[in-house]
Amino acid sequence: MARVLKNKKLVNTRLANNYGGWMYCDQCNENIGYLCYSTYDRLELKYQCNCGSQGSVFLDFEDSKMGKNCNDEMIVIKNRFCCSKDKEPLITMLDKKVTSYEMAITCKSCESIYKKNK
Ligand SMILES: [Zn+2]
Ligand SMILES: [Zn+2]
């Protein structure tokens, strides 16, 4: 079922699809990560690509919840950060493509807000 976006703010970044799929740096066209379509409720991401460009992504939906702060780390399954509670796959960051990043991503099913920095 398609979801209705509320905010979609992409800076120096392209998304393969409306609100998910591969994420690309707009300056060098390298993919920097992959966002799973249906399992997140809100994403805030800032990163610096290896090419020097600073990009950011902000996405949420009309029906997004407030979310609950969560101190747990996401678990990694096959390169993908997943919710530690329900194992929902959320996002992949290609560590070798970015010098740093800062993200907050909310799991749709349990509403936990995970924070992660590099
Ligand atoms: Zn780049
Ligand atoms: Zn969850």
mmCIF file with all atom_site columns, C-alpha atoms and ligand atoms in Angstrom:
data_model
loop_
_atom_site.group_PDB
_atom_site.id
_atom_site.type_symbol
_atom_site.label_atom_id
_atom_site.label_alt_id
_atom_site.label_comp_id
_atom_site.label_asym_id
_atom_site.label_entity_id
_atom_site.label_seq_id
_atom_site.pdbx_PDB_ins_code
_atom_site.Cartn_x
_atom_site.Cartn_y
_atom_site.Cartn_z
_atom_site.occupancy
_atom_site.B_iso_or_equiv
_atom_site.pdbx_formal_charge
_atom_site.auth_seq_id
_atom_site.auth_comp_id
_atom_site.auth_asym_id
_atom_site.auth_atom_id
_atom_site.pdbx_PDB_model_num
ATOM   1   C  CA . MET A 1 1   ? 0.000  0.000  0.000  1.00 0.00 ? 1   MET A CA 1
ATOM   2   C  CA . ALA A 1 2   ? 1.418  3.363  -1.006 1.00 0.00 ? 2   ALA A CA 1
ATOM   3   C  CA . ARG A 1 3   ? 1.994  5.805  1.784  1.00 0.00 ? 3   ARG A CA 1
ATOM   4   C  CA . VAL A 1 4   ? 1.434  9.535  1.622  1.00 0.00 ? 4   VAL A CA 1
ATOM   5   C  CA . LEU A 1 5   ? 4.542  11.591 2.230  1.00 0.00 ? 5   LEU A CA 1
ATOM   6   C  CA . LYS A 1 6   ? 4.342  14.585 4.482  1.00 0.00 ? 6   LYS A CA 1
ATOM   7   C  CA . ASN A 1 7   ? 7.908  15.876 4.205  1.00 0.00 ? 7   ASN A CA 1
ATOM   8   C  CA . LYS A 1 8   ? 10.491 15.016 1.622  1.00 0.00 ? 8   LYS A CA 1
ATOM   9   C  CA . LYS A 1 9   ? 13.633 17.086 1.795  1.00 0.00 ? 9   LYS A CA 1
ATOM   10  C  CA . LEU A 1 10  ? 16.618 15.869 -0.124 1.00 0.00 ? 10  LEU A CA 1
ATOM   11  C  CA . VAL A 1 11  ? 19.803 17.918 -0.220 1.00 0.00 ? 11  VAL A CA 1
ATOM   12  C  CA . ASN A 1 12  ? 22.522 16.879 -2.682 1.00 0.00 ? 12  ASN A CA 1
ATOM   13  C  CA . THR A 1 13  ? 20.946 13.445 -2.679 1.00 0.00 ? 13  THR A CA 1
ATOM   14  C  CA . ARG A 1 14  ? 18.771 11.374 -4.996 1.00 0.00 ? 14  ARG A CA 1
ATOM   15  C  CA . LEU A 1 15  ? 16.500 8.490  -4.099 1.00 0.00 ? 15  LEU A CA 1
ATOM   16  C  CA . ALA A 1 16  ? 15.857 5.669  -6.570 1.00 0.00 ? 16  ALA A CA 1
ATOM   17  C  CA . ASN A 1 17  ? 12.160 5.731  -5.782 1.00 0.00 ? 17  ASN A CA 1
ATOM   18  C  CA . ASN A 1 18  ? 9.642  8.004  -4.155 1.00 0.00 ? 18  ASN A CA 1
ATOM   19  C  CA . TYR A 1 19  ? 10.505 7.177  -0.560 1.00 0.00 ? 19  TYR A CA 1
ATOM   20  C  CA . GLY A 1 20  ? 12.917 4.270  -0.651 1.00 0.00 ? 20  GLY A CA 1
ATOM   21  C  CA . GLY A 1 21  ? 15.514 2.336  -2.547 1.00 0.00 ? 21  GLY A CA 1
ATOM   22  C  CA . TRP A 1 22  ? 19.102 3.267  -3.264 1.00 0.00 ? 22  TRP A CA 1
ATOM   23  C  CA . MET A 1 23  ? 20.295 6.668  -2.148 1.00 0.00 ? 23  MET A CA 1
ATOM   24  C  CA . TYR A 1 24  ? 22.815 8.496  -4.320 1.00 0.00 ? 24  TYR A CA 1
ATOM   25  C  CA . CYS A 1 25  ? 25.089 11.456 -3.790 1.00 0.00 ? 25  CYS A CA 1
ATOM   26  C  CA . ASP A 1 26  ? 24.040 14.046 -6.360 1.00 0.00 ? 26  ASP A CA 1
ATOM   27  C  CA . GLN A 1 27  ? 27.589 15.332 -6.851 1.00 0.00 ? 27  GLN A CA 1
ATOM   28  C  CA . CYS A 1 28  ? 29.455 12.128 -7.693 1.00 0.00 ? 28  CYS A CA 1
ATOM   29  C  CA . ASN A 1 29  ? 26.514 9.773  -8.352 1.00 0.00 ? 29  ASN A CA 1
ATOM   30  C  CA . GLU A 1 30  ? 27.852 7.132  -5.995 1.00 0.00 ? 30  GLU A CA 1
ATOM   31  C  CA . ASN A 1 31  ? 25.326 5.176  -4.004 1.00 0.00 ? 31  ASN A CA 1
ATOM   32  C  CA . ILE A 1 32  ? 25.740 5.832  -0.320 1.00 0.00 ? 32  ILE A CA 1
ATOM   33  C  CA . GLY A 1 33  ? 23.073 3.533  1.069  1.00 0.00 ? 33  GLY A CA 1
ATOM   34  C  CA . TYR A 1 34  ? 19.742 1.830  0.741  1.00 0.00 ? 34  TYR A CA 1
ATOM   35  C  CA . LEU A 1 35  ? 16.495 2.757  2.425  1.00 0.00 ? 35  LEU A CA 1
ATOM   36  C  CA . CYS A 1 36  ? 13.856 0.060  2.926  1.00 0.00 ? 36  CYS A CA 1
ATOM   37  C  CA . TYR A 1 37  ? 10.451 1.273  1.719  1.00 0.00 ? 37  TYR A CA 1
ATOM   38  C  CA . SER A 1 38  ? 7.851  0.002  4.059  1.00 0.00 ? 38  SER A CA 1
ATOM   39  C  CA . THR A 1 39  ? 9.464  -0.476 7.443  1.00 0.00 ? 39  THR A CA 1
ATOM   40  C  CA . TYR A 1 40  ? 10.504 3.013  8.521  1.00 0.00 ? 40  TYR A CA 1
ATOM   41  C  CA . ASP A 1 41  ? 8.222  5.758  9.708  1.00 0.00 ? 41  ASP A CA 1
ATOM   42  C  CA . ARG A 1 42  ? 10.592 8.697  9.640  1.00 0.00 ? 42  ARG A CA 1
ATOM   43  C  CA . LEU A 1 43  ? 14.187 9.275  8.564  1.00 0.00 ? 43  LEU A CA 1
ATOM   44  C  CA . GLU A 1 44  ? 16.585 12.075 9.258  1.00 0.00 ? 44  GLU A CA 1
ATOM   45  C  CA . LEU A 1 45  ? 20.019 11.573 7.757  1.00 0.00 ? 45  LEU A CA 1
ATOM   46  C  CA . LYS A 1 46  ? 22.980 13.863 7.304  1.00 0.00 ? 46  LYS A CA 1
ATOM   47  C  CA . TYR A 1 47  ? 26.186 12.635 5.771  1.00 0.00 ? 47  TYR A CA 1
ATOM   48  C  CA . GLN A 1 48  ? 29.400 13.639 4.132  1.00 0.00 ? 48  GLN A CA 1
ATOM   49  C  CA . CYS A 1 49  ? 30.194 11.714 0.972  1.00 0.00 ? 49  CYS A CA 1
ATOM   50  C  CA . ASN A 1 50  ? 33.758 10.714 0.167  1.00 0.00 ? 50  ASN A CA 1
ATOM   51  C  CA . CYS A 1 51  ? 33.660 13.290 -2.661 1.00 0.00 ? 51  CYS A CA 1
ATOM   52  C  CA . GLY A 1 52  ? 33.288 16.027 -0.038 1.00 0.00 ? 52  GLY A CA 1
ATOM   53  C  CA . SER A 1 53  ? 29.642 16.814 -0.707 1.00 0.00 ? 53  SER A CA 1
ATOM   54  C  CA . GLN A 1 54  ? 27.365 17.163 2.291  1.00 0.00 ? 54  GLN A CA 1
ATOM   55  C  CA . GLY A 1 55  ? 23.956 15.625 1.818  1.00 0.00 ? 55  GLY A CA 1
ATOM   56  C  CA . SER A 1 56  ? 20.836 15.119 3.836  1.00 0.00 ? 56  SER A CA 1
ATOM   57  C  CA . VAL A 1 57  ? 17.540 13.291 3.692  1.00 0.00 ? 57  VAL A CA 1
ATOM   58  C  CA . PHE A 1 58  ? 14.402 14.013 5.648  1.00 0.00 ? 58  PHE A CA 1
ATOM   59  C  CA . LEU A 1 59  ? 11.306 11.901 5.074  1.00 0.00 ? 59  LEU A CA 1
ATOM   60  C  CA . ASP A 1 60  ? 8.130  11.300 6.969  1.00 0.00 ? 60  ASP A CA 1
ATOM   61  C  CA . PHE A 1 61  ? 4.508  10.446 6.218  1.00 0.00 ? 61  PHE A CA 1
ATOM   62  C  CA . GLU A 1 62  ? 1.065  11.852 6.866  1.00 0.00 ? 62  GLU A CA 1
ATOM   63  C  CA . ASP A 1 63  ? 0.427  9.048  9.339  1.00 0.00 ? 63  ASP A CA 1
ATOM   64  C  CA . SER A 1 64  ? 3.878  8.993  10.971 1.00 0.00 ? 64  SER A CA 1
ATOM   65  C  CA . LYS A 1 65  ? 3.871  8.586  14.733 1.00 0.00 ? 65  LYS A CA 1
ATOM   66  C  CA . MET A 1 66  ? 5.879  10.624 17.221 1.00 0.00 ? 66  MET A CA 1
ATOM   67  C  CA . GLY A 1 67  ? 8.119  7.668  17.947 1.00 0.00 ? 67  GLY A CA 1
ATOM   68  C  CA . LYS A 1 68  ? 9.790  6.667  21.198 1.00 0.00 ? 68  LYS A CA 1
ATOM   69  C  CA . ASN A 1 69  ? 13.411 7.350  21.957 1.00 0.00 ? 69  ASN A CA 1
ATOM   70  C  CA . CYS A 1 70  ? 15.372 4.172  22.172 1.00 0.00 ? 70  CYS A CA 1
ATOM   71  C  CA . ASN A 1 71  ? 18.900 3.686  23.463 1.00 0.00 ? 71  ASN A CA 1
ATOM   72  C  CA . ASP A 1 72  ? 19.415 0.314  21.861 1.00 0.00 ? 72  ASP A CA 1
ATOM   73  C  CA . GLU A 1 73  ? 21.699 -0.145 18.904 1.00 0.00 ? 73  GLU A CA 1
ATOM   74  C  CA . MET A 1 74  ? 20.239 -1.446 15.697 1.00 0.00 ? 74  MET A CA 1
ATOM   75  C  CA . ILE A 1 75  ? 21.355 -4.929 14.847 1.00 0.00 ? 75  ILE A CA 1
ATOM   76  C  CA . VAL A 1 76  ? 23.156 -5.629 11.601 1.00 0.00 ? 76  VAL A CA 1
ATOM   77  C  CA . ILE A 1 77  ? 21.874 -8.412 9.371  1.00 0.00 ? 77  ILE A CA 1
ATOM   78  C  CA . LYS A 1 78  ? 23.652 -8.779 6.027  1.00 0.00 ? 78  LYS A CA 1
ATOM   79  C  CA . ASN A 1 79  ? 24.898 -5.212 5.960  1.00 0.00 ? 79  ASN A CA 1
ATOM   80  C  CA . ARG A 1 80  ? 21.498 -3.799 6.889  1.00 0.00 ? 80  ARG A CA 1
ATOM   81  C  CA . PHE A 1 81  ? 20.617 -1.998 10.097 1.00 0.00 ? 81  PHE A CA 1
ATOM   82  C  CA . CYS A 1 82  ? 17.555 -3.671 11.559 1.00 0.00 ? 82  CYS A CA 1
ATOM   83  C  CA . CYS A 1 83  ? 15.311 -2.965 14.528 1.00 0.00 ? 83  CYS A CA 1
ATOM   84  C  CA . SER A 1 84  ? 16.666 -4.796 17.547 1.00 0.00 ? 84  SER A CA 1
ATOM   85  C  CA . LYS A 1 85  ? 13.161 -5.621 18.787 1.00 0.00 ? 85  LYS A CA 1
ATOM   86  C  CA . ASP A 1 86  ? 11.275 -6.960 15.779 1.00 0.00 ? 86  ASP A CA 1
ATOM   87  C  CA . LYS A 1 87  ? 14.228 -7.417 13.367 1.00 0.00 ? 87  LYS A CA 1
ATOM   88  C  CA . GLU A 1 88  ? 12.596 -5.235 10.720 1.00 0.00 ? 88  GLU A CA 1
ATOM   89  C  CA . PRO A 1 89  ? 15.221 -4.205 8.119  1.00 0.00 ? 89  PRO A CA 1
ATOM   90  C  CA . LEU A 1 90  ? 15.485 -0.413 8.019  1.00 0.00 ? 90  LEU A CA 1
ATOM   91  C  CA . ILE A 1 91  ? 18.489 1.025  6.223  1.00 0.00 ? 91  ILE A CA 1
ATOM   92  C  CA . THR A 1 92  ? 21.936 0.246  4.871  1.00 0.00 ? 92  THR A CA 1
ATOM   93  C  CA . MET A 1 93  ? 24.723 2.812  4.960  1.00 0.00 ? 93  MET A CA 1
ATOM   94  C  CA . LEU A 1 94  ? 27.690 2.047  2.749  1.00 0.00 ? 94  LEU A CA 1
ATOM   95  C  CA . ASP A 1 95  ? 30.378 2.876  5.258  1.00 0.00 ? 95  ASP A CA 1
ATOM   96  C  CA . LYS A 1 96  ? 33.168 3.014  2.701  1.00 0.00 ? 96  LYS A CA 1
ATOM   97  C  CA . LYS A 1 97  ? 31.347 5.653  0.640  1.00 0.00 ? 97  LYS A CA 1
ATOM   98  C  CA . VAL A 1 98  ? 30.841 8.216  3.361  1.00 0.00 ? 98  VAL A CA 1
ATOM   99  C  CA . THR A 1 99  ? 33.282 9.862  5.725  1.00 0.00 ? 99  THR A CA 1
ATOM   100 C  CA . SER A 1 100 ? 30.641 10.520 8.348  1.00 0.00 ? 100 SER A CA 1
ATOM   101 C  CA . TYR A 1 101 ? 26.935 10.396 8.984  1.00 0.00 ? 101 TYR A CA 1
ATOM   102 C  CA . GLU A 1 102 ? 24.354 11.088 11.590 1.00 0.00 ? 102 GLU A CA 1
ATOM   103 C  CA . MET A 1 103 ? 20.915 9.515  11.462 1.00 0.00 ? 103 MET A CA 1
ATOM   104 C  CA . ALA A 1 104 ? 17.702 9.022  13.335 1.00 0.00 ? 104 ALA A CA 1
ATOM   105 C  CA . ILE A 1 105 ? 15.325 6.444  11.932 1.00 0.00 ? 105 ILE A CA 1
ATOM   106 C  CA . THR A 1 106 ? 11.993 5.336  13.341 1.00 0.00 ? 106 THR A CA 1
ATOM   107 C  CA . CYS A 1 107 ? 10.820 1.750  13.013 1.00 0.00 ? 107 CYS A CA 1
ATOM   108 C  CA . LYS A 1 108 ? 7.237  1.717  11.776 1.00 0.00 ? 108 LYS A CA 1
ATOM   109 C  CA . SER A 1 109 ? 6.165  -1.395 13.578 1.00 0.00 ? 109 SER A CA 1
ATOM   110 C  CA . CYS A 1 110 ? 7.382  -0.630 17.124 1.00 0.00 ? 110 CYS A CA 1
ATOM   111 C  CA . GLU A 1 111 ? 7.912  3.161  16.829 1.00 0.00 ? 111 GLU A CA 1
ATOM   112 C  CA . SER A 1 112 ? 11.429 3.042  18.276 1.00 0.00 ? 112 SER A CA 1
ATOM   113 C  CA . ILE A 1 113 ? 13.692 5.883  17.197 1.00 0.00 ? 113 ILE A CA 1
ATOM   114 C  CA . TYR A 1 114 ? 17.215 4.647  16.565 1.00 0.00 ? 114 TYR A CA 1
ATOM   115 C  CA . LYS A 1 115 ? 20.148 7.013  16.421 1.00 0.00 ? 115 LYS A CA 1
ATOM   116 C  CA . LYS A 1 116 ? 23.412 6.179  14.758 1.00 0.00 ? 116 LYS A CA 1
ATOM   117 C  CA . ASN A 1 117 ? 26.564 8.149  14.030 1.00 0.00 ? 117 ASN A CA 1
ATOM   118 C  CA . LYS A 1 118 ? 29.754 7.504  12.227 1.00 0.00 ? 118 LYS A CA 1
HETATM 119 ZN ZN . ZN  B 2 .   ? 29.633 12.204 -3.512 1.00 0.00 ? 1   ZN  B ZN 1
HETATM 120 ZN ZN . ZN  B 2 .   ? 10.869 -2.134 15.492 1.00 0.00 ? 2   ZN  B ZN 1
#
